[in-house]
XYZ file of C-alpha atoms in Angstrom:
430
model
C 0.000 0.000 0.000
C 1.519 3.341 -1.045
C 2.408 5.605 1.831
C 1.082 9.133 1.970
C 4.006 11.495 2.529
C 4.307 13.407 5.786
C 2.362 16.641 5.993
C 4.372 19.484 4.506
C 4.420 22.719 6.440
C 6.364 25.947 6.200
C 8.751 25.164 8.975
C 11.251 27.803 10.051
C 14.937 27.115 10.122
C 16.917 27.363 13.329
C 17.538 31.028 12.548
C 14.240 32.026 10.980
C 12.797 33.217 14.260
C 15.754 35.587 14.380
C 14.831 37.068 11.022
C 17.087 35.287 8.536
C 14.304 34.235 6.180
C 12.122 36.631 4.255
C 8.555 37.661 4.735
C 7.146 39.713 1.898
C 4.751 41.555 4.188
C 4.977 45.332 4.185
C 7.563 46.584 6.614
C 5.150 48.651 8.648
C 7.662 49.142 11.449
C 10.276 50.730 9.200
C 11.223 54.289 10.155
C 9.667 57.028 8.034
C 13.036 58.305 6.874
C 13.944 54.937 5.308
C 15.190 55.522 1.748
C 13.049 54.526 -1.203
C 13.666 51.389 -3.243
C 14.842 51.139 -6.819
C 12.336 51.332 -9.683
C 12.373 48.460 -12.194
C 13.016 49.129 -15.854
C 9.871 49.063 -18.014
C 9.292 45.695 -19.659
C 11.874 43.864 -17.541
C 10.755 40.847 -15.503
C 10.855 41.180 -11.730
C 10.533 38.772 -8.821
C 7.411 39.985 -7.032
C 7.396 37.462 -4.181
C 9.146 34.372 -2.835
C 7.939 31.389 -0.825
C 9.157 28.085 0.567
C 7.940 24.899 2.239
C 9.612 21.940 3.928
C 8.658 18.402 4.965
C 8.135 17.575 8.611
C 11.371 15.751 9.409
C 14.062 18.123 10.658
C 17.457 16.402 10.657
C 20.274 17.684 12.843
C 23.607 16.984 11.196
C 25.121 15.745 14.453
C 22.710 12.788 14.426
C 22.856 11.890 10.717
C 25.573 9.237 10.960
C 24.065 7.124 13.721
C 20.551 7.480 12.329
C 21.508 6.521 8.780
C 23.682 3.574 9.777
C 20.942 2.255 12.062
C 18.103 2.685 9.557
C 20.063 0.871 6.829
C 21.342 -1.887 9.163
C 24.956 -1.090 8.304
C 27.765 -1.711 10.781
C 30.746 -1.111 8.477
C 33.212 0.990 10.572
C 35.020 2.374 7.513
C 31.810 3.626 5.926
C 30.742 5.113 9.233
C 34.056 6.924 9.620
C 33.840 8.285 6.067
C 30.276 9.504 6.550
C 31.275 11.134 9.849
C 34.055 13.026 8.101
C 31.784 14.118 5.247
C 29.096 15.366 7.618
C 31.646 17.648 9.249
C 33.090 19.037 6.008
C 29.772 19.934 4.351
C 29.152 22.778 6.869
C 25.482 21.713 6.962
C 23.854 21.966 10.405
C 20.200 21.179 9.700
C 18.115 19.783 6.840
C 14.543 18.764 6.163
C 13.762 15.374 4.617
C 10.697 13.429 3.515
C 12.243 10.108 4.591
C 10.970 8.944 7.977
C 10.856 5.902 10.233
C 7.234 5.437 9.182
C 8.244 5.181 5.524
C 11.011 2.682 6.300
C 8.618 0.550 8.341
C 6.172 0.527 5.449
C 8.862 -0.045 2.825
C 11.723 -2.021 4.427
C 12.906 -2.993 0.939
C 14.274 0.544 0.511
C 17.153 -0.449 2.789
C 17.914 -3.709 0.972
C 20.702 -3.755 -1.580
C 19.556 -4.646 -5.096
C 15.803 -4.550 -4.423
C 13.667 -3.267 -7.333
C 12.014 -0.334 -5.599
C 11.476 2.374 -8.216
C 7.680 2.032 -8.075
C 7.651 2.408 -4.304
C 9.979 5.401 -4.437
C 7.839 7.167 -7.012
C 4.651 6.437 -5.053
C 6.176 8.366 -2.159
C 8.071 11.031 -4.102
C 5.363 12.030 -6.583
C 2.938 12.834 -3.773
C 5.536 14.536 -1.610
C 6.859 16.919 -4.267
C 3.364 17.993 -5.290
C 2.387 18.668 -1.694
C 5.539 20.647 -0.936
C 5.254 22.628 -4.195
C 1.639 23.439 -3.378
C 2.537 24.773 0.075
C 5.461 26.839 -1.254
C 3.310 28.253 -4.060
C 0.513 29.244 -1.689
C 3.031 30.952 0.606
C 4.421 32.856 -2.370
C 1.000 33.946 -3.601
C 0.058 35.122 -0.108
C 3.256 37.170 0.040
C 2.524 38.609 -3.397
C -0.974 39.657 -2.349
C -2.616 38.751 -5.649
C -5.103 36.035 -6.513
C -4.398 32.569 -7.889
C -6.806 33.418 -10.705
C -4.314 36.082 -11.846
C -1.576 33.483 -12.469
C -1.259 33.123 -16.255
C 1.726 30.763 -16.487
C 3.163 27.967 -14.348
C 6.800 26.851 -14.530
C 7.482 23.710 -12.513
C 10.954 22.297 -11.804
C 11.769 18.897 -10.285
C 14.359 16.150 -10.626
C 12.544 13.982 -8.094
C 9.605 12.535 -10.013
C 8.798 10.626 -13.195
C 5.211 10.378 -14.430
C 2.823 11.696 -17.011
C 0.873 13.801 -16.968
C 3.751 15.547 -15.283
C 4.039 17.311 -11.977
C 3.153 20.648 -13.591
C -0.407 19.461 -14.188
C -0.685 17.873 -10.743
C 0.438 21.159 -9.180
C -1.952 23.237 -11.293
C -4.816 21.023 -10.145
C -3.759 21.146 -6.501
C -3.650 24.955 -6.606
C -6.955 25.235 -8.442
C -5.383 27.177 -11.300
C -7.382 27.884 -14.427
C -7.459 25.030 -16.987
C -6.111 27.634 -19.421
C -2.960 28.318 -17.404
C 0.064 27.828 -19.653
C 2.442 25.273 -18.161
C 6.122 24.443 -18.600
C 7.958 21.652 -16.789
C 11.731 21.407 -16.416
C 12.739 17.874 -15.385
C 16.111 16.506 -14.276
C 17.904 19.839 -14.431
C 19.371 19.184 -10.973
C 20.976 22.003 -9.039
C 20.751 24.482 -11.919
C 16.982 24.019 -12.203
C 15.950 26.905 -9.973
C 17.849 29.513 -11.990
C 16.787 27.810 -15.239
C 13.206 28.196 -14.037
C 13.756 31.894 -13.358
C 15.204 32.256 -16.866
C 12.123 30.622 -18.416
C 9.765 32.660 -16.214
C 11.593 35.835 -17.245
C 11.117 35.041 -20.921
C 7.406 34.366 -20.449
C 6.817 37.485 -18.365
C 8.570 39.752 -20.857
C 6.996 38.257 -23.987
C 3.399 38.150 -22.706
C 2.213 41.593 -21.520
C 0.440 41.396 -18.188
C 1.633 37.841 -17.493
C 2.106 36.687 -13.926
C 4.284 33.600 -13.881
C 4.385 31.247 -10.907
C 7.656 29.326 -10.639
C 7.663 26.320 -8.299
C 10.530 23.954 -7.517
C 10.234 20.795 -5.424
C 12.756 18.088 -4.584
C 13.173 15.029 -2.373
C 16.055 12.605 -1.925
C 13.713 9.593 -1.610
C 14.436 8.520 -5.185
C 18.151 8.252 -4.446
C 18.057 6.803 -0.913
C 20.102 3.584 -0.752
C 21.975 1.570 1.849
C 25.697 2.362 1.998
C 28.116 0.157 0.098
C 31.930 0.040 -0.101
C 31.456 -0.124 -3.886
C 29.676 3.237 -3.894
C 31.467 5.535 -1.454
C 30.207 8.597 -3.378
C 26.649 7.805 -2.218
C 27.686 9.062 1.201
C 28.180 12.573 -0.182
C 24.445 12.755 -0.821
C 23.668 11.477 2.670
C 25.849 14.207 4.179
C 24.827 17.083 1.895
C 21.372 16.939 0.317
C 18.021 18.045 1.728
C 14.369 18.204 0.658
C 11.913 21.042 0.251
C 10.210 23.366 -2.198
C 10.551 26.956 -3.347
C 8.433 29.395 -5.320
C 8.685 32.783 -7.003
C 6.091 35.015 -8.631
C 7.542 36.739 -11.699
C 6.054 39.574 -13.740
C 7.008 42.728 -15.657
C 5.743 46.272 -15.089
C 4.562 45.845 -11.476
C 1.259 47.370 -10.420
C 1.341 49.993 -7.624
C 0.254 47.398 -5.049
C 3.029 44.988 -6.006
C 6.417 45.193 -4.277
C 9.153 43.867 -6.592
C 12.261 42.371 -4.983
C 14.658 41.788 -7.887
C 14.753 42.778 -11.538
C 15.841 39.935 -13.831
C 17.815 42.013 -16.312
C 19.524 39.448 -18.553
C 19.913 35.654 -18.573
C 22.523 33.269 -19.915
C 22.944 29.498 -20.129
C 26.099 27.605 -21.087
C 27.233 23.978 -21.034
C 30.837 22.846 -20.823
C 31.635 20.351 -23.623
C 33.047 17.030 -22.492
C 31.763 17.292 -18.904
C 28.486 15.365 -19.185
C 29.764 12.573 -16.913
C 30.828 14.913 -14.098
C 27.289 15.119 -12.694
C 25.566 11.907 -13.707
C 22.309 10.279 -12.730
C 20.506 7.230 -14.112
C 17.036 5.889 -13.409
C 17.219 2.223 -12.448
C 14.946 -0.288 -10.751
C 16.753 0.602 -7.511
C 16.086 4.331 -7.836
C 18.278 7.097 -9.193
C 21.961 6.223 -9.203
C 23.728 9.522 -8.803
C 27.397 10.413 -8.954
C 29.381 13.640 -8.571
C 32.876 13.841 -10.026
C 35.672 15.075 -7.771
C 36.655 17.510 -10.509
C 33.375 19.482 -10.282
C 34.628 22.343 -8.029
C 37.751 22.719 -10.172
C 35.776 22.857 -13.432
C 33.472 25.510 -12.020
C 36.482 27.476 -10.765
C 38.124 27.328 -14.192
C 35.111 28.590 -16.147
C 33.083 30.777 -13.807
C 34.869 34.065 -14.402
C 34.414 34.055 -18.173
C 30.724 33.197 -17.708
C 30.250 36.005 -15.187
C 32.049 38.508 -17.398
C 29.718 37.716 -20.291
C 26.685 38.236 -18.062
C 28.038 41.473 -16.620
C 28.533 42.828 -20.137
C 24.732 42.777 -20.547
C 24.402 45.834 -18.304
C 23.590 48.893 -20.360
C 24.383 52.498 -19.519
C 27.985 52.155 -18.379
C 30.287 54.943 -19.474
C 33.274 54.135 -21.671
C 35.924 52.401 -19.602
C 33.564 51.978 -16.642
C 33.149 48.468 -15.255
C 31.528 46.761 -12.307
C 33.934 45.275 -9.784
C 33.083 41.918 -8.260
C 32.840 43.377 -4.774
C 30.536 46.114 -6.093
C 27.916 43.442 -6.791
C 25.748 41.049 -4.811
C 26.169 37.319 -5.361
C 23.266 34.879 -5.090
C 24.976 31.545 -5.786
C 23.491 28.068 -5.495
C 25.538 26.427 -2.710
C 26.283 23.081 -4.328
C 28.798 22.450 -1.569
C 31.394 24.345 0.452
C 34.202 23.489 -1.976
C 32.345 25.101 -4.889
C 31.731 28.292 -2.926
C 35.327 28.443 -1.702
C 36.785 27.866 -5.184
C 34.538 30.514 -6.695
C 35.308 32.974 -3.912
C 39.031 32.523 -4.468
C 38.854 32.716 -8.247
C 36.939 36.001 -8.225
C 38.675 37.434 -5.176
C 35.368 38.052 -3.416
C 35.220 39.609 0.020
C 34.454 37.163 2.805
C 30.832 38.234 3.250
C 29.799 38.175 -0.415
C 28.590 34.555 -0.318
C 27.073 34.765 3.151
C 23.497 34.263 1.933
C 24.585 31.105 0.095
C 26.554 29.731 3.027
C 23.645 30.356 5.404
C 21.244 28.517 3.080
C 23.651 25.578 2.910
C 23.991 25.560 6.690
C 20.267 25.612 7.370
C 18.866 23.489 4.522
C 21.734 21.611 2.906
C 21.897 21.402 -0.867
C 18.191 21.172 -1.716
C 18.893 21.050 -5.456
C 16.737 23.426 -7.542
C 15.026 24.878 -4.453
C 18.127 26.280 -2.833
C 18.433 29.432 -4.924
C 15.045 30.539 -3.571
C 16.356 30.198 -0.013
C 19.469 32.187 -0.964
C 17.371 35.003 -2.444
C 15.152 35.027 0.653
C 18.243 35.419 2.824
C 19.431 38.323 0.668
C 16.084 40.120 0.903
C 16.086 39.809 4.665
C 19.687 41.006 4.919
C 18.839 44.076 2.819
C 15.827 44.916 4.946
C 17.763 44.535 8.179
C 20.570 46.777 6.955
C 18.140 49.457 5.780
C 16.282 49.401 9.083
C 19.517 49.616 11.077
C 20.845 52.432 8.891
C 17.625 54.407 9.253
C 17.816 54.209 13.047
C 21.418 55.367 13.029
C 20.950 57.951 10.249
C 23.508 56.033 8.239
C 23.752 54.961 4.619
C 22.641 51.310 4.677
C 23.633 50.980 1.044
C 23.385 47.578 -0.651
C 24.730 46.596 -4.033
C 22.172 47.351 -6.726
C 23.557 44.978 -9.374
C 24.504 41.339 -8.938
C 24.455 37.819 -10.315
C 22.178 34.866 -9.617
C 24.126 31.685 -10.449
C 23.754 27.903 -10.368
C 25.617 24.912 -11.788
C 24.024 21.614 -12.794
C 24.307 18.514 -14.993
C 26.011 19.115 -18.288
C 28.003 20.772 -16.693
C 25.455 23.546 -17.212
C 25.979 27.105 -16.003
C 22.832 29.174 -15.457
C 23.099 32.862 -14.685
C 20.985 35.994 -14.414
C 22.221 39.566 -14.211
C 19.851 41.102 -11.678
C 19.110 44.270 -9.723
C 18.270 44.317 -6.028
C 15.234 46.598 -6.077
C 15.219 46.886 -2.288
C 18.640 48.547 -2.331
C 18.720 52.213 -1.348
C 17.940 54.489 -4.282
C 20.775 56.935 -4.757
C 19.892 60.644 -4.967
C-alpha cells in the first residue's frame, strides 16, 4: 500500500525566528526616513514574491551518521568513519527530509541492496513533491498579495519525479489554477533548475504583456536513498549534503502599484561545458536514481566561472566608456552546491568574505536542496537588505546595498545558469 508522505508545512529554520528568512509583508515598522527602493526598468521581468515549504522531518547533522547507519542496518566501521568526516566538512547543520521511520517501516525494501524499488519510491516522491510545491506556491502567492486566478503561467521544476501527466499538471490542479494556465515543466535539471526556471519565467513574463508567472521547484532525496556500500562511497556525499523542500517565485514585468518587486531579472545566460556530461551523472534504475558527482566538479566551475560572469556582466547597459563593475561592487546569489564550490569561486573572483554569506547560510540551514536552494538564498538576501536598511535608518547612516549582482547555479552538463539582476530593495541613490 503506497504511503502518503508526511504533511508538509512551512517550517522555520533554526535562525528564521531571528529574522534570517524573508517575509514579503509590508515593513510597517520601518522608520519614516527609510530611503526609497529602486524602480524596475519598463518591460523587464521582476521577482514579485518568494515562498518556501519543507517536509516535517528536521534532521540535525550531528545525528545523521548514527541514524543513517541504524536505519540501513549497516555496521561497516570504515563507511561510518567516512560519513562522519563528510558530515563535518559539508558545513550543513540542519536539513529537512521526507524520509521517515514510518516510511522505512512501510517499505523495508528501501534499505535492501539490489531490491527493485522504483515504483515504491515514485509512489512516495510524486505525492511529496506535489504537496511541498503546493505549500510553497501558496506561501508565495500570499506574500505577493494577488489572486491565484491572476496566475497566467506555471513553470514547474523537479528532478525527483517521473510520471505523465507531469508534476506541472498535478500542481496546477492542486492549486486550483485555471485550466487555461500555460504550463512548462523542467525535469532533471538538478541544481541548476531553480535559476533555469527563473530564466524561463523571465522570458514568459517579458513576452506576454500582463503575465504573472508562478515558478515552483520541489525536490526530495527519496528517489536516491540507498543503503551504503563500499562499492559506492560517493553515495555518502548525498547522505551528508542533500536536503528536501520546495521553493516558489512570482515573476512579472511592469509591477502594479500594489506589487512590491524584490529583484529585476535584467539578462539571462545558459552555457554547457563540452566534455563534462559525466561529471554530474544520474541514471534511473529499478533501484532508484543512481547519482554520482565527479571530484573535478569544483575545479571545473572554478576554471570557467569568471568568463561566464564577465559575459553576463557585459549585458548591463548604460555604463560609461571604460567603466566596469567590480566583483565586490555586486551582490552574489549563488546556489551552494557544496562548500568546496563556494570556496573555489570565492578565491577565483577574489570576493570579500561576506559576499557569499546568503549562500553559506542557506547551505547551513537546509543543505543542498537542489533546484530549491536558490530561492532560499534570495530570501536570505532580501532579509539582509531589509535589516541593513532598518539599522541604517535608526542610526541615520547609509545602509547601502549593491544594486547589481548575479544569480548563479551549476548543474548537470556541466550547465551554467546565470541571471544579471538588480536588487530593487537597495537604497535608491539621490
